[in-house]
């Protein structure tokens, strides 16, 4: 799967973000081990702590559709280059990763894509 395509989808879904409080829209698009694609955007709430990040929204959609292993995720915000996932989302991504194969995290810097390994962003993630 072409990571440029995943990023295009992340850009597209970021336009649906509901972020009236932070005014920081985010889109995420994940690729599963079954080669399915799921997108999500952030959606905020007047009770700020109830905000759901784009990454967790996309993962929720994958799980609801029977997919549980994420191979890669593209994340985009029009407000910020190198929009890497927050700490909570890193741990949630770790839960739904293949611990041997790892998971690619794709962000945009200018016109370029940068690919991180989840293990770089979250060394020693927690698992039971
Ligand atoms: N946000 C995401 O959706 N993903 C991230 O990785 C970072 C933060 C959202 C949460 C909130 O709606 C807004 O961006 C500002 O924090």
XYZ file of C-alpha atoms and ligand atoms in Angstrom:
144
model
C 0.000 0.000 0.000
C 1.261 3.412 -1.010
C 1.805 5.616 2.037
C 1.042 8.693 -0.099
C -2.461 7.303 -0.569
C -2.892 6.807 3.191
C -1.783 10.412 3.756
C -4.234 11.678 1.118
C -7.027 9.925 2.998
C -5.834 11.425 6.316
C -5.889 14.891 4.733
C -9.388 14.289 3.373
C -10.841 13.143 6.721
C -9.159 15.994 8.650
C -11.702 18.237 6.891
C -14.452 16.549 8.929
C -12.771 17.151 12.292
C -14.985 18.651 14.970
C -12.548 20.911 16.785
C -14.390 24.132 17.709
C -12.456 24.539 20.991
C -8.851 23.886 20.017
C -9.318 24.782 16.343
C -6.763 22.027 15.711
C -8.238 19.592 13.159
C -6.565 16.196 12.790
C -7.151 13.306 10.392
C -5.805 9.775 10.639
C -5.913 6.863 8.250
C -4.855 3.368 9.232
C -3.878 0.329 7.211
C -4.564 -3.073 8.776
C -2.871 -6.428 8.287
C -5.875 -7.356 6.117
C -5.107 -4.358 3.875
C -8.260 -2.577 4.914
C -8.259 1.181 5.456
C -10.087 3.092 8.198
C -10.154 6.827 8.726
C -10.958 8.989 11.719
C -10.881 12.631 12.779
C -10.786 14.242 16.189
C -14.053 15.237 17.799
C -14.152 17.517 20.795
C -16.684 18.204 23.515
C -17.723 21.183 25.625
C -16.488 19.063 28.539
C -12.946 19.216 27.200
C -11.651 15.965 28.681
C -14.069 13.939 26.558
C -12.202 14.799 23.365
C -11.325 11.841 21.169
C -8.218 12.037 18.985
C -8.286 11.216 15.276
C -6.061 8.161 15.797
C -8.327 6.543 18.385
C -11.383 7.296 16.283
C -9.787 5.450 13.329
C -8.742 2.512 15.516
C -12.254 2.267 16.967
C -13.636 1.991 13.464
C -11.180 -0.813 12.612
C -12.088 -2.754 15.760
C -15.818 -2.286 15.111
C -15.301 -3.787 11.656
C -13.389 -6.808 12.932
C -9.809 -5.632 12.246
C -7.349 -5.643 15.125
C -3.839 -5.334 13.744
C -2.647 -1.954 12.506
C 0.331 -2.020 10.118
C 0.564 1.710 9.487
C -1.124 4.997 10.336
C -0.927 8.341 8.537
C -1.683 11.419 10.628
C -2.299 14.948 9.377
C -3.158 18.363 10.738
C -3.285 21.426 8.506
C -2.024 23.382 11.538
C 1.232 21.552 12.154
C 3.970 19.646 10.348
C 5.221 16.438 11.942
C 1.904 15.852 13.750
C 2.901 12.765 15.745
C 0.351 10.978 17.971
C -0.155 12.024 21.594
C 1.103 9.713 24.331
C -2.305 8.132 24.967
C -2.753 7.299 21.271
C 0.754 5.800 21.113
C -0.237 3.314 23.816
C -3.547 2.534 22.054
C -1.681 1.972 18.771
C 0.702 -0.352 20.630
C -2.273 -2.431 21.811
C -3.341 -3.028 18.210
C 0.108 -3.560 16.679
C 1.970 -6.706 15.781
C 4.754 -6.660 18.388
C 7.157 -8.511 16.048
C 6.471 -6.620 12.818
C 5.984 -3.184 14.394
C 3.868 -0.328 13.113
C 4.754 2.595 10.843
C 3.636 6.088 11.852
C 3.547 8.412 8.838
C 3.473 12.200 9.184
C 3.888 15.074 6.755
C 6.714 17.605 6.851
C 6.198 20.146 4.087
C 5.588 18.068 0.979
C 7.539 15.094 2.346
C 6.430 12.101 4.357
C 8.395 11.054 7.415
C 8.032 7.501 8.685
C 8.616 6.641 12.325
C 8.470 3.218 13.907
C 5.997 3.132 16.800
C 8.823 1.623 18.876
C 10.799 4.878 18.417
C 7.854 6.975 19.592
C 6.880 4.602 22.415
C 9.776 2.487 23.649
C 8.736 -0.296 26.043
C 4.978 0.159 25.579
C 2.871 -1.483 28.251
C 1.249 -4.876 27.659
C -0.182 -7.480 29.995
N -5.355 15.565 18.625
C -5.501 14.484 17.810
O -6.575 14.237 17.267
N -4.424 13.682 17.631
C -3.185 13.922 18.139
O -2.285 13.102 17.970
C -2.938 15.144 18.901
C -4.142 15.870 19.347
C -6.489 16.450 18.800
C -7.104 16.468 20.158
C -7.718 17.849 20.198
O -9.005 17.788 19.591
C -6.813 18.684 19.332
O -6.070 17.778 18.548
C -5.867 19.582 20.110
O -5.192 18.870 21.080
